[in-house]
Amino acid sequence: MDTVKVKVAIVGSTGYGGVELIRFLMGHPHVEIVSVISSSSAGEPITDGFPHLSELMVQDLDGVDPQEIAEKADVVFTATPSGVSSKLVPQLLEVGLRVIDLSGDFRIKDRTSYETWYKHEAADQKWLDKAIYGLCEINGDLVIGSSFISNPGCYSTTTLLGLIPALDAGWIDPTSIIIDAKSGVSGAGRGTSLMTHYAEMNENMKVYKLNKHQHIPEIEQELTLAAGTPVTVTFTTHLVPMTRGIMSTMYAKLQGDYTEEGLVSLYREFYAGRPFVRIREAGKWQATKEVFGSNYCDIGFSVDERTGRVTIVAVTDNVVKGAAGQAIQNLNLMMGWDETTGLKLSPVYP
């Protein structure tokens, strides 16, 4: 075990992604958290907002000052809203920090596309070009030794892991993809709104951002790379009355006579050596509870011989594999450590 630990700062420590980073990094053997940062709550103890950290983390929140962060840390996680990271991250990189960004500001490489979907000014192209899209199971080799990672979105991670092997193999028609995705309300962040108000959300299910979700161009960008041809998708998102979890149910036309057993073999071979993707046996499907609190993505299949279509189901915990857990997986790869370091936690069940 290394005797000198990598010093880490977390910008956005008062959000769900930030506090989940704290939970995992506190048990990471090669990491020391040297600064927890919030622009809105600087100077306050972090336990004011998160009493569950009492006696576990005795730190006041720092303000956002790139030079002060660089004096303390080696690596910084930026768990900030989109539109903030595009301005902050270049400053952090310029003072010599390694950065893992959890916002959407550097995922989409086309500036016009970003501005259309996110309604913010895009980052400069040189930073977009520098950012490695950190979908670990696909781009892990690019992450090793890098200094700047753009952590994928939660819906995107779940959907891409479910679709890329079949697209890469040419087993599904890239023009036929329909995605039905459902998420727990933690994906909306900690801020309050009528959309996530308890009385509005309890015993209810809502469709939202219909055909306008900002993860659509991210998904299409990465599927296009996998297919080698332009891919557009129909992507529908729903909020469901649970705290954590994403289930992405994907439908596509098969381009051949493929079976569920064949898909299981294809996916297991594709993800061989990638410990956080688990492929179900033919005829068995997963539930969000089975990945709750963990960095796993579980994938299952059903082939409909009558219609010639395949249904692919993928589940993740949106706060872990969809955010903080994958960010730490990227840190591990960046630093040359085993990618499971600090993440070997069983899902919480029931």
Short mmCIF file of the C-alpha atoms (twelve columns), coordinates in Angstrom:
data_MODEL
# 
_entry.id   MODEL 
# 
loop_
_atom_site.group_PDB 
_atom_site.id 
_atom_site.type_symbol 
_atom_site.label_atom_id 
_atom_site.label_alt_id 
_atom_site.label_comp_id 
_atom_site.label_asym_id 
_atom_site.label_seq_id 
_atom_site.Cartn_x 
_atom_site.Cartn_y 
_atom_site.Cartn_z 
_atom_site.pdbx_PDB_model_num 
ATOM 1   C CA . MET A 1   0.000   0.000   0.000   1 
ATOM 2   C CA . ASP A 2   1.276   3.450   -0.896  1 
ATOM 3   C CA . THR A 3   2.554   5.415   2.093   1 
ATOM 4   C CA . VAL A 4   1.996   8.786   0.380   1 
ATOM 5   C CA . LYS A 5   -1.667  9.375   -0.364  1 
ATOM 6   C CA . VAL A 6   -3.056  11.392  -3.242  1 
ATOM 7   C CA . LYS A 7   -4.609  14.588  -1.916  1 
ATOM 8   C CA . VAL A 8   -8.118  15.199  -3.181  1 
ATOM 9   C CA . ALA A 9   -10.465 18.202  -3.126  1 
ATOM 10  C CA . ILE A 10  -14.186 18.073  -3.877  1 
ATOM 11  C CA . VAL A 11  -15.915 21.128  -5.329  1 
ATOM 12  C CA . GLY A 12  -19.651 20.886  -4.810  1 
ATOM 13  C CA . SER A 13  -19.483 18.941  -1.574  1 
ATOM 14  C CA . THR A 14  -22.983 19.934  -0.492  1 
ATOM 15  C CA . GLY A 15  -24.732 18.142  -3.371  1 
ATOM 16  C CA . TYR A 16  -25.651 14.466  -3.565  1 
ATOM 17  C CA . GLY A 17  -22.778 13.678  -5.925  1 
ATOM 18  C CA . GLY A 18  -20.291 15.493  -3.710  1 
ATOM 19  C CA . VAL A 19  -21.369 13.835  -0.474  1 
ATOM 20  C CA . GLU A 20  -21.334 10.425  -2.173  1 
ATOM 21  C CA . LEU A 21  -17.739 11.098  -3.229  1 
ATOM 22  C CA . ILE A 22  -16.969 11.769  0.423   1 
ATOM 23  C CA . ARG A 23  -18.596 8.493   1.507   1 
ATOM 24  C CA . PHE A 24  -16.501 6.381   -0.841  1 
ATOM 25  C CA . LEU A 25  -13.247 8.340   -0.622  1 
ATOM 26  C CA . MET A 26  -13.200 8.192   3.171   1 
ATOM 27  C CA . GLY A 27  -12.559 4.454   2.778   1 
ATOM 28  C CA . HIS A 28  -10.150 4.692   -0.151  1 
ATOM 29  C CA . PRO A 29  -6.693  3.427   0.880   1 
ATOM 30  C CA . HIS A 30  -4.721  5.745   -1.431  1 
ATOM 31  C CA . VAL A 31  -6.638  8.997   -0.944  1 
ATOM 32  C CA . GLU A 32  -6.761  11.807  1.603   1 
ATOM 33  C CA . ILE A 33  -9.597  14.337  1.383   1 
ATOM 34  C CA . VAL A 34  -7.874  17.659  2.060   1 
ATOM 35  C CA . SER A 35  -10.632 20.087  1.091   1 
ATOM 36  C CA . VAL A 36  -14.419 20.029  0.797   1 
ATOM 37  C CA . ILE A 37  -15.635 23.055  -1.114  1 
ATOM 38  C CA . SER A 38  -18.892 24.940  -1.562  1 
ATOM 39  C CA . SER A 39  -19.346 28.384  -3.079  1 
ATOM 40  C CA . SER A 40  -22.624 28.890  -1.205  1 
ATOM 41  C CA . SER A 41  -21.677 27.550  2.253   1 
ATOM 42  C CA . ALA A 42  -17.981 28.415  2.664   1 
ATOM 43  C CA . GLY A 43  -16.914 28.671  6.299   1 
ATOM 44  C CA . GLU A 44  -19.682 26.428  7.596   1 
ATOM 45  C CA . PRO A 45  -19.012 22.939  8.988   1 
ATOM 46  C CA . ILE A 46  -19.984 20.317  6.440   1 
ATOM 47  C CA . THR A 47  -21.957 18.596  9.179   1 
ATOM 48  C CA . ASP A 48  -24.398 21.532  9.260   1 
ATOM 49  C CA . GLY A 49  -25.801 20.313  5.983   1 
ATOM 50  C CA . PHE A 50  -24.999 16.625  6.444   1 
ATOM 51  C CA . PRO A 51  -25.339 15.630  10.115  1 
ATOM 52  C CA . HIS A 52  -24.715 11.987  9.178   1 
ATOM 53  C CA . LEU A 53  -21.021 12.938  8.841   1 
ATOM 54  C CA . SER A 54  -20.796 14.033  12.498  1 
ATOM 55  C CA . GLU A 55  -17.501 12.875  14.052  1 
ATOM 56  C CA . LEU A 56  -16.564 11.307  10.706  1 
ATOM 57  C CA . MET A 57  -15.526 14.486  8.896   1 
ATOM 58  C CA . VAL A 58  -14.497 17.470  10.995  1 
ATOM 59  C CA . GLN A 59  -13.966 20.082  8.282   1 
ATOM 60  C CA . ASP A 60  -15.360 23.470  7.437   1 
ATOM 61  C CA . LEU A 61  -16.298 24.034  3.820   1 
ATOM 62  C CA . ASP A 62  -13.747 25.996  1.798   1 
ATOM 63  C CA . GLY A 63  -14.504 28.584  -0.861  1 
ATOM 64  C CA . VAL A 64  -13.740 28.155  -4.539  1 
ATOM 65  C CA . ASP A 65  -10.229 29.511  -5.137  1 
ATOM 66  C CA . PRO A 66  -8.209  27.574  -7.759  1 
ATOM 67  C CA . GLN A 67  -4.838  28.686  -6.381  1 
ATOM 68  C CA . GLU A 68  -5.735  27.710  -2.805  1 
ATOM 69  C CA . ILE A 69  -7.046  24.359  -4.034  1 
ATOM 70  C CA . ALA A 70  -3.784  23.751  -5.917  1 
ATOM 71  C CA . GLU A 71  -1.775  24.456  -2.761  1 
ATOM 72  C CA . LYS A 72  -3.617  21.653  -0.950  1 
ATOM 73  C CA . ALA A 73  -4.612  19.062  -3.531  1 
ATOM 74  C CA . ASP A 74  -3.323  16.932  -6.391  1 
ATOM 75  C CA . VAL A 75  -6.698  16.001  -7.878  1 
ATOM 76  C CA . VAL A 76  -10.018 17.823  -7.757  1 
ATOM 77  C CA . PHE A 77  -13.510 16.495  -8.397  1 
ATOM 78  C CA . THR A 78  -15.915 19.138  -9.667  1 
ATOM 79  C CA . ALA A 79  -19.487 18.152  -8.808  1 
ATOM 80  C CA . THR A 80  -20.955 21.443  -9.954  1 
ATOM 81  C CA . PRO A 81  -23.983 22.406  -12.050 1 
ATOM 82  C CA . SER A 82  -23.585 22.631  -15.806 1 
ATOM 83  C CA . GLY A 83  -22.524 26.109  -16.828 1 
ATOM 84  C CA . VAL A 84  -20.250 26.426  -13.792 1 
ATOM 85  C CA . SER A 85  -17.623 23.811  -14.644 1 
ATOM 86  C CA . SER A 86  -16.994 25.254  -18.114 1 
ATOM 87  C CA . LYS A 87  -15.610 28.379  -16.419 1 
ATOM 88  C CA . LEU A 88  -13.997 26.787  -13.344 1 
ATOM 89  C CA . VAL A 89  -12.315 23.674  -14.728 1 
ATOM 90  C CA . PRO A 90  -9.905  25.501  -17.110 1 
ATOM 91  C CA . GLN A 91  -8.674  27.557  -14.151 1 
ATOM 92  C CA . LEU A 92  -8.045  24.388  -12.147 1 
ATOM 93  C CA . LEU A 93  -6.189  22.737  -15.014 1 
ATOM 94  C CA . GLU A 94  -4.074  25.827  -15.596 1 
ATOM 95  C CA . VAL A 95  -2.750  25.753  -12.018 1 
ATOM 96  C CA . GLY A 96  -1.611  22.155  -12.481 1 
ATOM 97  C CA . LEU A 97  -4.462  20.150  -10.944 1 
ATOM 98  C CA . ARG A 98  -5.819  16.930  -12.341 1 
ATOM 99  C CA . VAL A 99  -9.599  17.240  -12.751 1 
ATOM 100 C CA . ILE A 100 -12.502 14.798  -12.858 1 
ATOM 101 C CA . ASP A 101 -15.602 16.774  -13.802 1 
ATOM 102 C CA . LEU A 102 -19.049 15.392  -12.961 1 
ATOM 103 C CA . SER A 103 -21.017 18.085  -14.807 1 
ATOM 104 C CA . GLY A 104 -22.129 17.874  -18.424 1 
ATOM 105 C CA . ASP A 105 -19.941 20.715  -19.620 1 
ATOM 106 C CA . PHE A 106 -17.196 18.690  -21.328 1 
ATOM 107 C CA . ARG A 107 -19.032 15.551  -22.453 1 
ATOM 108 C CA . ILE A 108 -20.361 16.846  -25.766 1 
ATOM 109 C CA . LYS A 109 -17.567 17.671  -28.187 1 
ATOM 110 C CA . ASP A 110 -19.625 19.843  -30.532 1 
ATOM 111 C CA . ARG A 111 -20.081 23.305  -29.038 1 
ATOM 112 C CA . THR A 112 -23.223 24.105  -31.018 1 
ATOM 113 C CA . SER A 113 -24.871 20.880  -29.916 1 
ATOM 114 C CA . TYR A 114 -24.019 21.571  -26.279 1 
ATOM 115 C CA . GLU A 115 -25.463 25.080  -26.414 1 
ATOM 116 C CA . THR A 116 -28.641 23.810  -28.097 1 
ATOM 117 C CA . TRP A 117 -29.318 21.177  -25.437 1 
ATOM 118 C CA . TYR A 118 -27.891 22.778  -22.269 1 
ATOM 119 C CA . LYS A 119 -28.778 26.430  -22.949 1 
ATOM 120 C CA . HIS A 120 -25.351 27.572  -21.692 1 
ATOM 121 C CA . GLU A 121 -22.307 28.913  -23.497 1 
ATOM 122 C CA . ALA A 122 -20.009 25.986  -24.289 1 
ATOM 123 C CA . ALA A 123 -16.469 25.631  -23.012 1 
ATOM 124 C CA . ASP A 124 -13.601 26.528  -25.324 1 
ATOM 125 C CA . GLN A 125 -12.925 23.854  -27.921 1 
ATOM 126 C CA . LYS A 126 -9.381  23.214  -26.677 1 
ATOM 127 C CA . TRP A 127 -10.758 22.035  -23.328 1 
ATOM 128 C CA . LEU A 128 -13.461 19.949  -24.968 1 
ATOM 129 C CA . ASP A 129 -10.772 18.274  -27.061 1 
ATOM 130 C CA . LYS A 130 -8.585  17.670  -24.011 1 
ATOM 131 C CA . ALA A 131 -11.314 16.044  -21.906 1 
ATOM 132 C CA . ILE A 132 -11.416 12.235  -21.965 1 
ATOM 133 C CA . TYR A 133 -14.960 10.868  -21.879 1 
ATOM 134 C CA . GLY A 134 -14.634 8.652   -18.832 1 
ATOM 135 C CA . LEU A 135 -16.964 5.736   -19.557 1 
ATOM 136 C CA . CYS A 136 -14.524 3.379   -17.899 1 
ATOM 137 C CA . GLU A 137 -15.560 0.118   -19.533 1 
ATOM 138 C CA . ILE A 138 -15.238 1.672   -23.007 1 
ATOM 139 C CA . ASN A 139 -12.502 4.307   -22.674 1 
ATOM 140 C CA . GLY A 140 -10.545 2.984   -19.712 1 
ATOM 141 C CA . ASP A 141 -7.290  2.752   -21.665 1 
ATOM 142 C CA . LEU A 142 -7.549  6.456   -22.553 1 
ATOM 143 C CA . VAL A 143 -8.124  7.405   -18.919 1 
ATOM 144 C CA . ILE A 144 -4.856  5.864   -17.694 1 
ATOM 145 C CA . GLY A 145 -2.347  8.640   -17.005 1 
ATOM 146 C CA . SER A 146 -4.676  11.405  -18.181 1 
ATOM 147 C CA . SER A 147 -5.145  14.711  -16.387 1 
ATOM 148 C CA . PHE A 148 -8.716  15.661  -17.318 1 
ATOM 149 C CA . ILE A 149 -11.756 13.386  -17.278 1 
ATOM 150 C CA . SER A 150 -15.339 14.237  -18.165 1 
ATOM 151 C CA . ASN A 151 -17.468 11.849  -16.113 1 
ATOM 152 C CA . PRO A 152 -20.476 10.541  -18.091 1 
ATOM 153 C CA . GLY A 153 -24.077 11.278  -17.178 1 
ATOM 154 C CA . CYS A 154 -26.152 8.795   -15.188 1 
ATOM 155 C CA . TYR A 155 -28.688 7.968   -17.890 1 
ATOM 156 C CA . SER A 156 -25.886 7.908   -20.451 1 
ATOM 157 C CA . THR A 157 -23.772 5.453   -18.483 1 
ATOM 158 C CA . THR A 158 -26.643 3.031   -18.004 1 
ATOM 159 C CA . THR A 159 -27.827 3.243   -21.600 1 
ATOM 160 C CA . LEU A 160 -24.430 3.150   -23.290 1 
ATOM 161 C CA . LEU A 161 -23.235 0.130   -21.322 1 
ATOM 162 C CA . GLY A 162 -26.430 -1.609  -22.366 1 
ATOM 163 C CA . LEU A 163 -26.201 -0.808  -26.088 1 
ATOM 164 C CA . ILE A 164 -22.558 -0.477  -27.142 1 
ATOM 165 C CA . PRO A 165 -21.596 -4.199  -27.311 1 
ATOM 166 C CA . ALA A 166 -24.527 -5.046  -29.600 1 
ATOM 167 C CA . LEU A 167 -23.900 -1.977  -31.776 1 
ATOM 168 C CA . ASP A 168 -20.177 -2.653  -31.955 1 
ATOM 169 C CA . ALA A 169 -20.860 -6.216  -33.115 1 
ATOM 170 C CA . GLY A 170 -23.439 -5.089  -35.694 1 
ATOM 171 C CA . TRP A 171 -26.166 -7.183  -34.088 1 
ATOM 172 C CA . ILE A 172 -28.747 -4.378  -33.883 1 
ATOM 173 C CA . ASP A 173 -30.015 -1.818  -36.380 1 
ATOM 174 C CA . PRO A 174 -28.649 1.594   -35.310 1 
ATOM 175 C CA . THR A 175 -31.682 3.353   -36.801 1 
ATOM 176 C CA . SER A 176 -34.177 1.430   -34.659 1 
ATOM 177 C CA . ILE A 177 -33.173 2.257   -31.076 1 
ATOM 178 C CA . ILE A 178 -35.828 3.305   -28.556 1 
ATOM 179 C CA . ILE A 179 -34.870 3.946   -24.922 1 
ATOM 180 C CA . ASP A 180 -37.299 4.082   -21.999 1 
ATOM 181 C CA . ALA A 181 -35.449 5.227   -18.879 1 
ATOM 182 C CA . LYS A 182 -36.649 5.693   -15.305 1 
ATOM 183 C CA . SER A 183 -34.775 7.360   -12.441 1 
ATOM 184 C CA . GLY A 184 -35.129 7.973   -8.736  1 
ATOM 185 C CA . VAL A 185 -35.537 11.575  -7.631  1 
ATOM 186 C CA . SER A 186 -31.952 11.996  -6.338  1 
ATOM 187 C CA . GLY A 187 -30.992 12.492  -9.976  1 
ATOM 188 C CA . ALA A 188 -32.679 15.891  -9.817  1 
ATOM 189 C CA . GLY A 189 -30.242 17.056  -7.127  1 
ATOM 190 C CA . ARG A 190 -30.773 18.342  -3.613  1 
ATOM 191 C CA . GLY A 191 -32.589 21.537  -4.493  1 
ATOM 192 C CA . THR A 192 -36.318 21.607  -3.879  1 
ATOM 193 C CA . SER A 193 -38.885 21.974  -6.635  1 
ATOM 194 C CA . LEU A 194 -42.498 21.160  -7.338  1 
ATOM 195 C CA . MET A 195 -41.285 18.395  -9.646  1 
ATOM 196 C CA . THR A 196 -39.723 16.443  -6.765  1 
ATOM 197 C CA . HIS A 197 -41.911 17.649  -3.885  1 
ATOM 198 C CA . TYR A 198 -42.980 14.642  -1.775  1 
ATOM 199 C CA . ALA A 199 -46.698 15.210  -2.150  1 
ATOM 200 C CA . GLU A 200 -46.282 15.555  -5.918  1 
ATOM 201 C CA . MET A 201 -43.941 12.581  -6.392  1 
ATOM 202 C CA . ASN A 202 -45.147 10.001  -3.869  1 
ATOM 203 C CA . GLU A 203 -47.341 7.290   -5.426  1 
ATOM 204 C CA . ASN A 204 -46.759 8.918   -8.789  1 
ATOM 205 C CA . MET A 205 -44.660 8.545   -11.921 1 
ATOM 206 C CA . LYS A 206 -43.834 11.420  -14.262 1 
ATOM 207 C CA . VAL A 207 -42.473 11.703  -17.754 1 
ATOM 208 C CA . TYR A 208 -40.258 14.758  -18.158 1 
ATOM 209 C CA . LYS A 209 -38.045 16.516  -20.708 1 
ATOM 210 C CA . LEU A 210 -39.772 14.488  -23.408 1 
ATOM 211 C CA . ASN A 211 -37.395 14.311  -26.418 1 
ATOM 212 C CA . LYS A 212 -35.427 17.198  -24.840 1 
ATOM 213 C CA . HIS A 213 -33.245 15.569  -22.184 1 
ATOM 214 C CA . GLN A 214 -29.673 16.872  -22.213 1 
ATOM 215 C CA . HIS A 215 -28.240 13.343  -22.182 1 
ATOM 216 C CA . ILE A 216 -29.620 12.655  -25.675 1 
ATOM 217 C CA . PRO A 217 -26.702 14.238  -27.612 1 
ATOM 218 C CA . GLU A 218 -24.208 12.563  -25.263 1 
ATOM 219 C CA . ILE A 219 -25.777 9.158   -25.895 1 
ATOM 220 C CA . GLU A 220 -25.970 9.719   -29.649 1 
ATOM 221 C CA . GLN A 221 -22.369 10.938  -29.786 1 
ATOM 222 C CA . GLU A 222 -21.021 7.789   -28.128 1 
ATOM 223 C CA . LEU A 223 -23.329 5.383   -29.973 1 
ATOM 224 C CA . THR A 224 -22.230 6.948   -33.255 1 
ATOM 225 C CA . LEU A 225 -18.612 6.250   -32.340 1 
ATOM 226 C CA . ALA A 226 -19.462 2.646   -31.477 1 
ATOM 227 C CA . ALA A 227 -21.526 2.027   -34.621 1 
ATOM 228 C CA . GLY A 228 -19.275 3.891   -37.037 1 
ATOM 229 C CA . THR A 229 -22.368 5.511   -38.532 1 
ATOM 230 C CA . PRO A 230 -24.650 8.339   -37.316 1 
ATOM 231 C CA . VAL A 231 -27.096 7.152   -34.656 1 
ATOM 232 C CA . THR A 232 -30.213 8.924   -33.465 1 
ATOM 233 C CA . VAL A 233 -32.417 7.575   -30.705 1 
ATOM 234 C CA . THR A 234 -35.845 8.053   -29.208 1 
ATOM 235 C CA . PHE A 235 -35.152 8.645   -25.526 1 
ATOM 236 C CA . THR A 236 -37.889 9.035   -22.902 1 
ATOM 237 C CA . THR A 237 -37.163 9.781   -19.240 1 
ATOM 238 C CA . HIS A 238 -39.376 9.276   -16.206 1 
ATOM 239 C CA . LEU A 239 -39.154 10.078  -12.513 1 
ATOM 240 C CA . VAL A 240 -40.337 7.296   -10.213 1 
ATOM 241 C CA . PRO A 241 -41.004 7.498   -6.450  1 
ATOM 242 C CA . MET A 242 -37.719 6.101   -5.160  1 
ATOM 243 C CA . THR A 243 -34.531 7.798   -4.023  1 
ATOM 244 C CA . ARG A 244 -31.852 6.034   -6.062  1 
ATOM 245 C CA . GLY A 245 -31.624 3.929   -9.151  1 
ATOM 246 C CA . ILE A 246 -31.959 3.979   -12.934 1 
ATOM 247 C CA . MET A 247 -33.571 1.359   -15.122 1 
ATOM 248 C CA . SER A 248 -32.960 1.840   -18.820 1 
ATOM 249 C CA . THR A 249 -35.074 -0.422  -21.037 1 
ATOM 250 C CA . MET A 250 -33.829 -0.383  -24.637 1 
ATOM 251 C CA . TYR A 251 -35.484 -1.761  -27.761 1 
ATOM 252 C CA . ALA A 252 -33.824 -2.402  -31.127 1 
ATOM 253 C CA . LYS A 253 -34.305 -4.409  -34.308 1 
ATOM 254 C CA . LEU A 254 -31.980 -7.402  -34.566 1 
ATOM 255 C CA . GLN A 255 -29.845 -7.685  -37.709 1 
ATOM 256 C CA . GLY A 256 -29.624 -11.464 -37.676 1 
ATOM 257 C CA . ASP A 257 -30.897 -14.584 -35.994 1 
ATOM 258 C CA . TYR A 258 -29.514 -14.004 -32.495 1 
ATOM 259 C CA . THR A 259 -30.586 -15.612 -29.234 1 
ATOM 260 C CA . GLU A 260 -30.576 -14.506 -25.627 1 
ATOM 261 C CA . GLU A 261 -27.796 -17.012 -24.937 1 
ATOM 262 C CA . GLY A 262 -25.793 -15.498 -27.772 1 
ATOM 263 C CA . LEU A 263 -26.243 -12.012 -26.370 1 
ATOM 264 C CA . VAL A 264 -25.127 -13.173 -22.931 1 
ATOM 265 C CA . SER A 265 -21.954 -14.636 -24.471 1 
ATOM 266 C CA . LEU A 266 -21.315 -11.522 -26.579 1 
ATOM 267 C CA . TYR A 267 -21.653 -9.171  -23.613 1 
ATOM 268 C CA . ARG A 268 -19.618 -11.307 -21.238 1 
ATOM 269 C CA . GLU A 269 -16.796 -11.432 -23.742 1 
ATOM 270 C CA . PHE A 270 -17.027 -7.678  -24.415 1 
ATOM 271 C CA . TYR A 271 -16.890 -6.829  -20.701 1 
ATOM 272 C CA . ALA A 272 -14.374 -9.492  -19.702 1 
ATOM 273 C CA . GLY A 273 -12.035 -8.034  -17.079 1 
ATOM 274 C CA . ARG A 274 -14.417 -5.155  -16.330 1 
ATOM 275 C CA . PRO A 275 -15.575 -5.995  -12.814 1 
ATOM 276 C CA . PHE A 276 -18.450 -3.534  -12.480 1 
ATOM 277 C CA . VAL A 277 -20.607 -4.846  -15.327 1 
ATOM 278 C CA . ARG A 278 -22.584 -7.991  -14.511 1 
ATOM 279 C CA . ILE A 279 -24.455 -9.873  -17.233 1 
ATOM 280 C CA . ARG A 280 -27.526 -11.895 -16.261 1 
ATOM 281 C CA . GLU A 281 -28.231 -15.402 -17.499 1 
ATOM 282 C CA . ALA A 282 -30.765 -15.762 -20.307 1 
ATOM 283 C CA . GLY A 283 -34.296 -15.419 -18.994 1 
ATOM 284 C CA . LYS A 284 -33.286 -13.549 -15.847 1 
ATOM 285 C CA . TRP A 285 -33.718 -9.810  -15.362 1 
ATOM 286 C CA . GLN A 286 -32.551 -7.410  -12.719 1 
ATOM 287 C CA . ALA A 287 -34.000 -4.791  -10.401 1 
ATOM 288 C CA . THR A 288 -32.642 -1.424  -9.299  1 
ATOM 289 C CA . LYS A 289 -32.506 -2.629  -5.686  1 
ATOM 290 C CA . GLU A 290 -29.868 -5.157  -6.741  1 
ATOM 291 C CA . VAL A 291 -27.312 -2.399  -7.486  1 
ATOM 292 C CA . PHE A 292 -28.431 0.087   -4.783  1 
ATOM 293 C CA . GLY A 293 -25.463 1.881   -3.185  1 
ATOM 294 C CA . SER A 294 -22.925 0.169   -5.457  1 
ATOM 295 C CA . ASN A 295 -20.857 0.811   -8.575  1 
ATOM 296 C CA . TYR A 296 -22.362 -2.075  -10.538 1 
ATOM 297 C CA . CYS A 297 -24.273 -2.014  -13.803 1 
ATOM 298 C CA . ASP A 298 -26.392 -5.145  -14.327 1 
ATOM 299 C CA . ILE A 299 -27.597 -6.022  -17.836 1 
ATOM 300 C CA . GLY A 300 -30.156 -8.561  -19.077 1 
ATOM 301 C CA . PHE A 301 -31.853 -9.434  -22.370 1 
ATOM 302 C CA . SER A 302 -35.018 -10.715 -23.978 1 
ATOM 303 C CA . VAL A 303 -35.240 -11.641 -27.676 1 
ATOM 304 C CA . ASP A 304 -38.696 -11.488 -29.233 1 
ATOM 305 C CA . GLU A 305 -38.676 -13.892 -32.206 1 
ATOM 306 C CA . ARG A 306 -42.149 -12.708 -33.204 1 
ATOM 307 C CA . THR A 307 -41.062 -9.103  -33.822 1 
ATOM 308 C CA . GLY A 308 -37.357 -9.637  -34.466 1 
ATOM 309 C CA . ARG A 309 -36.505 -7.181  -31.738 1 
ATOM 310 C CA . VAL A 310 -34.331 -7.377  -28.633 1 
ATOM 311 C CA . THR A 311 -35.091 -5.777  -25.286 1 
ATOM 312 C CA . ILE A 312 -31.980 -4.849  -23.295 1 
ATOM 313 C CA . VAL A 313 -32.418 -3.853  -19.652 1 
ATOM 314 C CA . ALA A 314 -29.641 -2.119  -17.693 1 
ATOM 315 C CA . VAL A 315 -29.755 -0.859  -14.094 1 
ATOM 316 C CA . THR A 316 -27.403 1.317   -12.072 1 
ATOM 317 C CA . ASP A 317 -27.389 3.442   -8.940  1 
ATOM 318 C CA . ASN A 318 -27.495 6.936   -10.450 1 
ATOM 319 C CA . VAL A 319 -25.505 8.495   -7.591  1 
ATOM 320 C CA . VAL A 320 -22.755 5.847   -7.679  1 
ATOM 321 C CA . LYS A 321 -22.095 4.269   -11.097 1 
ATOM 322 C CA . GLY A 322 -23.934 7.234   -12.601 1 
ATOM 323 C CA . ALA A 323 -21.810 9.816   -10.763 1 
ATOM 324 C CA . ALA A 324 -19.458 9.469   -7.767  1 
ATOM 325 C CA . GLY A 325 -18.551 5.792   -8.103  1 
ATOM 326 C CA . GLN A 326 -17.601 6.081   -11.743 1 
ATOM 327 C CA . ALA A 327 -15.642 9.244   -10.950 1 
ATOM 328 C CA . ILE A 328 -13.597 7.264   -8.411  1 
ATOM 329 C CA . GLN A 329 -13.223 4.422   -10.914 1 
ATOM 330 C CA . ASN A 330 -11.800 7.066   -13.271 1 
ATOM 331 C CA . LEU A 331 -9.467  8.282   -10.517 1 
ATOM 332 C CA . ASN A 332 -8.197  4.739   -10.025 1 
ATOM 333 C CA . LEU A 333 -7.504  4.313   -13.725 1 
ATOM 334 C CA . MET A 334 -5.976  7.787   -13.975 1 
ATOM 335 C CA . MET A 335 -3.520  6.992   -11.182 1 
ATOM 336 C CA . GLY A 336 -2.708  3.457   -12.362 1 
ATOM 337 C CA . TRP A 337 -4.428  1.709   -9.443  1 
ATOM 338 C CA . ASP A 338 -6.730  -1.287  -9.603  1 
ATOM 339 C CA . GLU A 339 -10.018 0.178   -10.831 1 
ATOM 340 C CA . THR A 340 -11.984 -1.458  -8.000  1 
ATOM 341 C CA . THR A 341 -9.954  0.258   -5.248  1 
ATOM 342 C CA . GLY A 342 -12.265 1.833   -2.688  1 
ATOM 343 C CA . LEU A 343 -15.328 0.612   -4.581  1 
ATOM 344 C CA . LYS A 344 -15.581 -3.023  -3.496  1 
ATOM 345 C CA . LEU A 345 -18.891 -2.595  -1.726  1 
ATOM 346 C CA . SER A 346 -21.803 -4.977  -1.986  1 
ATOM 347 C CA . PRO A 347 -25.105 -3.411  -3.021  1 
ATOM 348 C CA . VAL A 348 -27.294 -2.485  -0.035  1 
ATOM 349 C CA . TYR A 349 -30.125 -4.990  0.208   1 
ATOM 350 C CA . PRO A 350 -33.028 -4.976  0.880   1 
# 
